[in-house]
Tab-separated table of C-alpha atoms and ligand atoms in Angstrom:
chain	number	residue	atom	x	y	z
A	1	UNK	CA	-6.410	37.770	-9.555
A	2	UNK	CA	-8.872	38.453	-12.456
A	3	UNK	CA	-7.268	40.762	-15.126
A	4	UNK	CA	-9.885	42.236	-17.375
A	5	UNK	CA	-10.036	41.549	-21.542
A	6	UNK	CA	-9.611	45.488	-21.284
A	7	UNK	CA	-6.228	45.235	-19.156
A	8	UNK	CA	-4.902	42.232	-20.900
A	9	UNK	CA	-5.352	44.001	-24.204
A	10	UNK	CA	-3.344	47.000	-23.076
A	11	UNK	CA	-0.878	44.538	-21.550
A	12	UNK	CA	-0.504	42.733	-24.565
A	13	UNK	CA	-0.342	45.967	-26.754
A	14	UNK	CA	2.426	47.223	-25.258
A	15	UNK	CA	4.449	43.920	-25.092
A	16	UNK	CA	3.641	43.981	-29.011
A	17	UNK	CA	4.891	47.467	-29.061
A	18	UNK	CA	8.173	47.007	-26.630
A	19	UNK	CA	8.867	44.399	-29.426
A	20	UNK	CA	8.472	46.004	-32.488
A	21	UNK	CA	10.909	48.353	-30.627
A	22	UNK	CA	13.388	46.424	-30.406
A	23	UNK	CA	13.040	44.446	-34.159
A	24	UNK	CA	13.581	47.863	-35.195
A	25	UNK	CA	16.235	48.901	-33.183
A	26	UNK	CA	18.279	46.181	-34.286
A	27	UNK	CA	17.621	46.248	-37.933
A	28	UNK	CA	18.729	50.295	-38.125
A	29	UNK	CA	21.222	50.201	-35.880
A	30	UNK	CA	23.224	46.905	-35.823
A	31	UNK	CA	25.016	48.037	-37.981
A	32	UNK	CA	26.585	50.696	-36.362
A	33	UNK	CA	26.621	48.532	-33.536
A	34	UNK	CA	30.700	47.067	-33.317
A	35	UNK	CA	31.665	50.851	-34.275
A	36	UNK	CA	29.529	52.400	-31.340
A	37	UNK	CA	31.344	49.577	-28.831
A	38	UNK	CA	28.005	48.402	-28.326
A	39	UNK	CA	28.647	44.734	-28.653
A	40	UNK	CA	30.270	42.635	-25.616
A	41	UNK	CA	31.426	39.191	-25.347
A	42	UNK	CA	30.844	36.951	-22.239
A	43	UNK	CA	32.504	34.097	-21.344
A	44	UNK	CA	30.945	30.015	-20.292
A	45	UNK	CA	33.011	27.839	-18.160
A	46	UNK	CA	33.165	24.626	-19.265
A	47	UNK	CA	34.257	21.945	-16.825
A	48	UNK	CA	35.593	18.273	-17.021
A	49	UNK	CA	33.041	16.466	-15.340
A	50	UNK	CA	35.529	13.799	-13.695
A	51	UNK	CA	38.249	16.719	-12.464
A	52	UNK	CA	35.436	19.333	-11.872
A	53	UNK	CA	38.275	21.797	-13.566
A	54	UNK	CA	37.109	24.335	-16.073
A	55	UNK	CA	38.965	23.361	-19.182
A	56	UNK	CA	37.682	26.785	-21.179
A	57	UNK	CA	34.846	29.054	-22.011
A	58	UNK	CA	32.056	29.283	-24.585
A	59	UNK	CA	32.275	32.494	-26.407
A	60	UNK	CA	28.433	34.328	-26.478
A	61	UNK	CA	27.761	38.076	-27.949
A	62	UNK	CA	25.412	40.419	-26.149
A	63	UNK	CA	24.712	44.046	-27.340
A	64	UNK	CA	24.311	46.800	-24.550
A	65	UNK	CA	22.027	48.837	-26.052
A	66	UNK	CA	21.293	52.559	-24.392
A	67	UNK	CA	17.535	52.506	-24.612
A	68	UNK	CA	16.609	48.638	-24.833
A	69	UNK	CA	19.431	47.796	-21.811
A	70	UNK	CA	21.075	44.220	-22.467
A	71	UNK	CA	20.061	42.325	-25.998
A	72	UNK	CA	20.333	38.944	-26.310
A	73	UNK	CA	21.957	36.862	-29.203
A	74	UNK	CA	18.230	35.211	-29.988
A	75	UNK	CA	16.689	38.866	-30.576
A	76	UNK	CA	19.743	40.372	-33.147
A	77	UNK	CA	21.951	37.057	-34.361
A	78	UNK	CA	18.750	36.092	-36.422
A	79	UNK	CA	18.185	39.867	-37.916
A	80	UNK	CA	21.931	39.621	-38.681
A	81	UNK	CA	22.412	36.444	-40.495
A	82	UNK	CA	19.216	37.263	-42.637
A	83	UNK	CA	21.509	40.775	-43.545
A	84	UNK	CA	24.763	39.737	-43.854
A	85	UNK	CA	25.943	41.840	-40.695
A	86	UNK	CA	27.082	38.151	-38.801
A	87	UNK	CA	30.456	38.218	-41.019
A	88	UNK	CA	32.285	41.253	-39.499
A	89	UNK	CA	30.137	40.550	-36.208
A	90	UNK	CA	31.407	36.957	-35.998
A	91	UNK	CA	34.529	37.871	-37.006
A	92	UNK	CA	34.625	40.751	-34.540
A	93	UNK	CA	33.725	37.883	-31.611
A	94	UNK	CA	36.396	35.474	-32.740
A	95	UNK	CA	39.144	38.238	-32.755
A	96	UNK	CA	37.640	39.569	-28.923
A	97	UNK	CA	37.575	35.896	-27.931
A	98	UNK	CA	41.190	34.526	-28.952
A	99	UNK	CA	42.887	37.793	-27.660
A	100	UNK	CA	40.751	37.351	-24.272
A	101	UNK	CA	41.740	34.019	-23.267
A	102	UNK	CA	45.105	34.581	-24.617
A	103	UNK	CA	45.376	37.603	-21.784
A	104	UNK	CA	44.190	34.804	-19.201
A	105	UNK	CA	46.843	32.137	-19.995
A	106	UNK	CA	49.481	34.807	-19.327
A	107	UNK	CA	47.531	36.530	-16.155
A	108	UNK	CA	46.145	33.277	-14.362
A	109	UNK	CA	47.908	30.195	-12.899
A	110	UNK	CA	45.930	27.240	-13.734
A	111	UNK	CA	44.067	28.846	-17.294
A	112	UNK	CA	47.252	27.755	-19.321
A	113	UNK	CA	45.399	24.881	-21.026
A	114	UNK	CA	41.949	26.783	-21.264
A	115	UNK	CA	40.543	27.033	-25.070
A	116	UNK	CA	38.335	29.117	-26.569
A	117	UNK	CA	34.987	27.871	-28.094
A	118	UNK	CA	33.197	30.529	-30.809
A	119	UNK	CA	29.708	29.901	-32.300
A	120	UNK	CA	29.898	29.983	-36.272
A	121	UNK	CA	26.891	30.655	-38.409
A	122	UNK	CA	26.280	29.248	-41.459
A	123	UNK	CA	26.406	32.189	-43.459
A	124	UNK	CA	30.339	32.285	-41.768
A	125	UNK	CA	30.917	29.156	-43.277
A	126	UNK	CA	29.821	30.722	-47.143
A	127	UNK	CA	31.977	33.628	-46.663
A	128	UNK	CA	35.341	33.279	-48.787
A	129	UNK	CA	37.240	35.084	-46.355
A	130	UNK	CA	36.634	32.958	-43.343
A	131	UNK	CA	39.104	30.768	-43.754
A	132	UNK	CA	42.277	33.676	-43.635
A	133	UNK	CA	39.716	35.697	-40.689
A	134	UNK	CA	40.356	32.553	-39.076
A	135	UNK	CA	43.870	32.049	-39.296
A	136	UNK	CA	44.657	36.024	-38.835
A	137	UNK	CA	42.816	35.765	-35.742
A	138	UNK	CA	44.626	33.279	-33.942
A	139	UNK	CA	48.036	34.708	-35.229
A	140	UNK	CA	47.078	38.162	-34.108
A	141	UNK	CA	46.225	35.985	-30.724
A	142	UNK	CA	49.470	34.494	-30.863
A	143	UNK	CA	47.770	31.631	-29.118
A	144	UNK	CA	47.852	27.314	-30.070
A	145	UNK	CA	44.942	26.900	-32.786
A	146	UNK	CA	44.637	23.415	-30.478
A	147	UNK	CA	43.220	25.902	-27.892
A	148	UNK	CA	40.146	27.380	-31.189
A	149	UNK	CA	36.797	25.377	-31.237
A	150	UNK	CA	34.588	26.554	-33.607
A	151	UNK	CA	30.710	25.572	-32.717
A	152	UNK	CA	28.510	25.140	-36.326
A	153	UNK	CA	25.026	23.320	-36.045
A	154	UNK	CA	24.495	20.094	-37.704
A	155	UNK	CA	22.031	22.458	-40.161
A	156	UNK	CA	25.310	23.390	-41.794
A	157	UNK	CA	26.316	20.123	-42.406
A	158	UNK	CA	23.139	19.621	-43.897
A	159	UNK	CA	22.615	22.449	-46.370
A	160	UNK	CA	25.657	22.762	-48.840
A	161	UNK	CA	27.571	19.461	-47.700
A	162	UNK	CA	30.002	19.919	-50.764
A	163	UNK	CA	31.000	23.448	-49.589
A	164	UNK	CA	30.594	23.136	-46.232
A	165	UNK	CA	32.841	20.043	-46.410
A	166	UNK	CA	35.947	22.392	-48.457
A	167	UNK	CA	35.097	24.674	-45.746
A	168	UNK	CA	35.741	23.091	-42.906
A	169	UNK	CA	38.518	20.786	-44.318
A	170	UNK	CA	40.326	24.107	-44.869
A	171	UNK	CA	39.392	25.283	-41.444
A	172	UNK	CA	40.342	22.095	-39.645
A	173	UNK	CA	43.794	21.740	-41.690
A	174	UNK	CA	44.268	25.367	-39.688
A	175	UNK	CA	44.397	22.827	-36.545
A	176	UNK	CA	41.265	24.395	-34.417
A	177	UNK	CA	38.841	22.051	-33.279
A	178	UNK	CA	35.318	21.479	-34.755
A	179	UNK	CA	32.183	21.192	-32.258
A	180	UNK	CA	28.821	20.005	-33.824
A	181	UNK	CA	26.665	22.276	-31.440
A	182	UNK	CA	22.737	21.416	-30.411
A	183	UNK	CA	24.056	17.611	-31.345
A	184	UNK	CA	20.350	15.922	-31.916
A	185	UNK	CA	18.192	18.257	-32.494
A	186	UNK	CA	19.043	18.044	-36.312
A	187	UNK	CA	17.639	15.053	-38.721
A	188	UNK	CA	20.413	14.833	-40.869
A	189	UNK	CA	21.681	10.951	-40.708
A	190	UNK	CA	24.951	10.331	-38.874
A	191	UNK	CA	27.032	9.508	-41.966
A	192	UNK	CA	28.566	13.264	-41.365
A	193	UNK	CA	30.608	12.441	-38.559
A	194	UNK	CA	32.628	10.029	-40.812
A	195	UNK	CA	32.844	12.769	-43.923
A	196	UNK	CA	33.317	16.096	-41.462
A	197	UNK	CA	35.944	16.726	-39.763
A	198	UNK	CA	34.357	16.843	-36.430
A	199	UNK	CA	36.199	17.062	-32.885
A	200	UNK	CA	33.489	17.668	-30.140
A	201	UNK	CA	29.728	16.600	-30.146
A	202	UNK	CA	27.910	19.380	-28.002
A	203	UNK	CA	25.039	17.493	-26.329
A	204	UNK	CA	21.900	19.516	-26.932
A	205	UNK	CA	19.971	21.668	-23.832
A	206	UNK	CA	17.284	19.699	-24.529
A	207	UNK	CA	18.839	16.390	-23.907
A	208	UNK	CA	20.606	17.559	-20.351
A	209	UNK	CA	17.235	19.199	-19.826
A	210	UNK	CA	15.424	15.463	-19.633
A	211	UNK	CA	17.813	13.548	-17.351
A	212	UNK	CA	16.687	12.148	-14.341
A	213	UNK	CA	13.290	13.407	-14.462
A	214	UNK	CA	10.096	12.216	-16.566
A	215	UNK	CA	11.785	12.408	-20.332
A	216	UNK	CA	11.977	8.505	-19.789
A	217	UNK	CA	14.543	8.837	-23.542
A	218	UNK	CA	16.650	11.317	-22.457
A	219	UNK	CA	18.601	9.423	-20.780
A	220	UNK	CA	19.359	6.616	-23.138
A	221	UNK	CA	19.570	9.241	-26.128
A	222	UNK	CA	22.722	11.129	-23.761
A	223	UNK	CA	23.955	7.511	-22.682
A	224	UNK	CA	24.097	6.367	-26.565
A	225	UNK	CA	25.426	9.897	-27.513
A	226	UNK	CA	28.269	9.877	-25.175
A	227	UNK	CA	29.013	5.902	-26.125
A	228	UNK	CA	29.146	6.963	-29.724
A	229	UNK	CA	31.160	10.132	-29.098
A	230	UNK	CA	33.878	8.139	-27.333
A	231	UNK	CA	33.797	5.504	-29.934
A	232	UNK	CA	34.537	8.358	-32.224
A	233	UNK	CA	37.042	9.474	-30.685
A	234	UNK	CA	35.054	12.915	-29.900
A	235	UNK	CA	35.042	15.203	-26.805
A	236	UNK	CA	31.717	15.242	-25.454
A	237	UNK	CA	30.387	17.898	-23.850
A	238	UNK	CA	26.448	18.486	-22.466
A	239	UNK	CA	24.844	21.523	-21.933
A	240	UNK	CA	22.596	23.300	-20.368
A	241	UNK	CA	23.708	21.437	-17.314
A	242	UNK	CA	21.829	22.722	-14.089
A	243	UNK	CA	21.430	20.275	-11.300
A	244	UNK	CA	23.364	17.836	-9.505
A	245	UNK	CA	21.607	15.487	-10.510
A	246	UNK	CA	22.118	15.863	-14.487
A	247	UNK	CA	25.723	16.129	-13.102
A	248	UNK	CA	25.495	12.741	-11.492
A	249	UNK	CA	23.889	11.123	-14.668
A	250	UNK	CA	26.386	12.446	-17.098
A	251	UNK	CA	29.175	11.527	-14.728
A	252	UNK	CA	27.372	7.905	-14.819
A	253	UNK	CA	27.445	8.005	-18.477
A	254	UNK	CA	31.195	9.165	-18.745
A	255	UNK	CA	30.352	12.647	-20.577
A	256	UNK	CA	33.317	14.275	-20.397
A	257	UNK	CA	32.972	17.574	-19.983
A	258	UNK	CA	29.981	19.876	-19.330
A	259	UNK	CA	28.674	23.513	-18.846
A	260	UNK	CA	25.517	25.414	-17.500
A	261	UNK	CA	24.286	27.232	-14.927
A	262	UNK	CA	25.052	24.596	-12.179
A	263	UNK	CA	28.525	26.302	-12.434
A	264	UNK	CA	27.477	29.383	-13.711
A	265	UNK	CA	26.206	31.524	-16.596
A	266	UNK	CA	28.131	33.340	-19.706
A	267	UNK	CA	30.275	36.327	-17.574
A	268	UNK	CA	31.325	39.605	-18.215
A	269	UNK	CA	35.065	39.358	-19.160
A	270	UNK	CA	36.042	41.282	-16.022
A	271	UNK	CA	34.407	38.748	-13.388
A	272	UNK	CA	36.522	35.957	-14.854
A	273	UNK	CA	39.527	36.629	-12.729
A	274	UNK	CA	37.604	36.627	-9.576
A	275	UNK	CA	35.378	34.283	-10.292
A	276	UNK	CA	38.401	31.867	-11.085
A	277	UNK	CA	39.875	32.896	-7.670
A	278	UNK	CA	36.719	31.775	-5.493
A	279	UNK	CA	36.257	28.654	-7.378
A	280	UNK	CA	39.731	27.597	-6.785
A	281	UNK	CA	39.672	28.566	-2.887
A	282	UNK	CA	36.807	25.767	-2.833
B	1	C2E	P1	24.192	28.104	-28.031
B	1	C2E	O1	25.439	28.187	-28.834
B	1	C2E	O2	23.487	26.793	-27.980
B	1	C2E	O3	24.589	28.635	-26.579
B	1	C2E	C1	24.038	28.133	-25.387
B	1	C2E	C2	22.982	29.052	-24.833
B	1	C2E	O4	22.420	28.463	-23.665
B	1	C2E	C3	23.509	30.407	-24.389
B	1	C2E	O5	22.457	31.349	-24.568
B	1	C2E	C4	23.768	30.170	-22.905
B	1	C2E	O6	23.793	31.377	-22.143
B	1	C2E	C5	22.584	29.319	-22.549
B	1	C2E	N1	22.841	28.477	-21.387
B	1	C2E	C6	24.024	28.051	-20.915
B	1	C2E	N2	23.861	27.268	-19.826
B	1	C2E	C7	22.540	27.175	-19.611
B	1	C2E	C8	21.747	26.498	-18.633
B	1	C2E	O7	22.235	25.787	-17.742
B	1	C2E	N3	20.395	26.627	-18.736
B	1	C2E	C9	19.821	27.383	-19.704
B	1	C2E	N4	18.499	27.470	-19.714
B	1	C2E	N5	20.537	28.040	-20.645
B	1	C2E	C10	21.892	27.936	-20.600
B	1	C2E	P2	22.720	32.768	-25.250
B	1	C2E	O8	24.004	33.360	-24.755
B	1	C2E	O9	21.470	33.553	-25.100
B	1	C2E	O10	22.955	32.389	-26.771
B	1	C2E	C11	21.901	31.874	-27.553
B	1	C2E	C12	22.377	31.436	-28.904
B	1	C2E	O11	22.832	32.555	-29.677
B	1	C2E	C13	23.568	30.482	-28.848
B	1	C2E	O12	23.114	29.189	-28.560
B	1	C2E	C14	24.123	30.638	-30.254
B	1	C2E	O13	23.406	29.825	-31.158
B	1	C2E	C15	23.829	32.100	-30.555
B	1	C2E	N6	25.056	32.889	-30.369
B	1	C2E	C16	25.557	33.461	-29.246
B	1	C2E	N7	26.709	34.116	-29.507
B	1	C2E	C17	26.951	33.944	-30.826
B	1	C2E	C18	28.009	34.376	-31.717
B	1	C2E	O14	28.986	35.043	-31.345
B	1	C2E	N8	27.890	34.002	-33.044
B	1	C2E	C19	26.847	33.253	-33.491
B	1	C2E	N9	26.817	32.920	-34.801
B	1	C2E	N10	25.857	32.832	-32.693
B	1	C2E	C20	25.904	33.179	-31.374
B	2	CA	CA1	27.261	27.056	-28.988
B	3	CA	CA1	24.203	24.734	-28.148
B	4	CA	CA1	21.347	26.683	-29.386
């Protein structure tokens, strides 16, 4: 149908508007937002590709606002890195995280092994009290720090590699695992999987995205990714999995493990149970 210049402008106003909503909304009132109980946590399976078991979940924040509905992490974690507000937020998601899957190793037969994986931003990793939020977290848990992965992005490793590296020394010594998340995206040279103390390569969206259609270098970037990883001695894990065909592929190239919406999306907390339940009547 043929929208008039008149229509589309209104259209685009208030799209414009709806959006200038919302930047403001979350520069005002994240802060209040973790007081107000405003914040939520939902939880990724992540599945060993050979077993088809889920071996964890991927930790992702979501704010339930009352007048914009569900947020996103793209439209506040930005807003809140740029203030400062991602400390006691991240924090905040680690703590909700560890005590969560700690409640479903006691509750559920089969989620003994299961381990937690929380997304770290790089103004975490510059914050002098990470390294005790870290280690109170998982004691207040009273789970295995083996079962902790903490996801930075290769930007981190990039920026202050002198800090970063105390940092994550320190954090590693703790005995949690360290992902690189978005693995390729970066163009930082590989020498930082040798310096870092780096336990999982996360296979970027973008990658998964590619294989088996027309990206004709997808497929050899994953293969060589995976064949490097295991080299390494790294868990691999792709993302953004969602076909059975990527699934084939990455089986092919002996990915190990792998989430996305072929299994299913980042859940409310309270669907886990169930959703656990049905899977395992399959
Ligand atoms: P990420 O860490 O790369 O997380 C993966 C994103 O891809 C998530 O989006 C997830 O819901 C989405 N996803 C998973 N499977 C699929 C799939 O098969 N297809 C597609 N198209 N998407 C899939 P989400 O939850 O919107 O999170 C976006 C980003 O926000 C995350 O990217 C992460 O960088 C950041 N983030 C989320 N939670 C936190 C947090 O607690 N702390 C920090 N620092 N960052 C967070
Ligand atoms: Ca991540
Ligand atoms: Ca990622
Ligand atoms: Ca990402």
């Amino acid at each position: 149908a043929k929208v008039s210049g008149r229509n589309n402008a209104i259209v685009f106003d208030e799209a414009m508007h709806r959006r200038a909503a919302l930047r403001l909304a979350v520069e005002t009132e994240l802060p209040r937002a973790i007081e107000r109980d405003q914040l939520q946590v939902h939880y990724q399976p992540v599945f060993e590709v050979a077993s088809g078991e889920p071996i964890g979940f991927e930790a992702l924040v979501r704010w339930q606002h009352p007048e914009h509905g569900l947020i996103g992490p793209d439209s506040f974690i930005p807003v809140a890195e740029e203030t400062g507000q991602i400390v006691p937020i991240g924090l905040w998601v680690l703590n909700q995280a560890l005590q969560q899957v700690k409640r479903w190793k006691e509750e559920l037969s089969g989620a003994e092994k299961w381990k937690m994986s929380v997304n770290l931003s790089a103004r975490q990793l510059q914050d002098a009290g990470l390294h005790s939020g870290v280690g109170d977290a998982i004691r207040a848990a009273g789970i295995e720090p083996s079962a902790v992965v903490l996801e930075i992005t290769e930007s981190v490793l990039m920026g202050d590699a002198d800090q970063s590296l105390k940092t994550l020394t320190k954090l590693r010594s703790l005995g949690v695992g360290i992902a690189v998340d978005d693995f390729g995206t970066g163009y930082s040279s590989l020498s930082y999987l040798r310096r870092f103390p780096v336990t999982s390569l996360k296979i970027d969206r973008s990658f998964t995205d590619g294989l088996g259609g027309s990206d004709v270098h997808a497929g050899p970037i994953v293969e060589a990714i995976a064949a490097m990883g295991r080299a390494l001695g790294l868990r691999v894990v792709a993302e953004g999995v969602e076909t059975a065909e990527q699934l084939a592929e990455l089986s092919r190239m002996q990915v190990q493990f792998a989430q996305g919406y072929l299994w299913s999306p980042a859940l409310p907390a309270g669907q886990v149970p169930a959703w656990f339940a049905a899977i395992r009547c399959n």
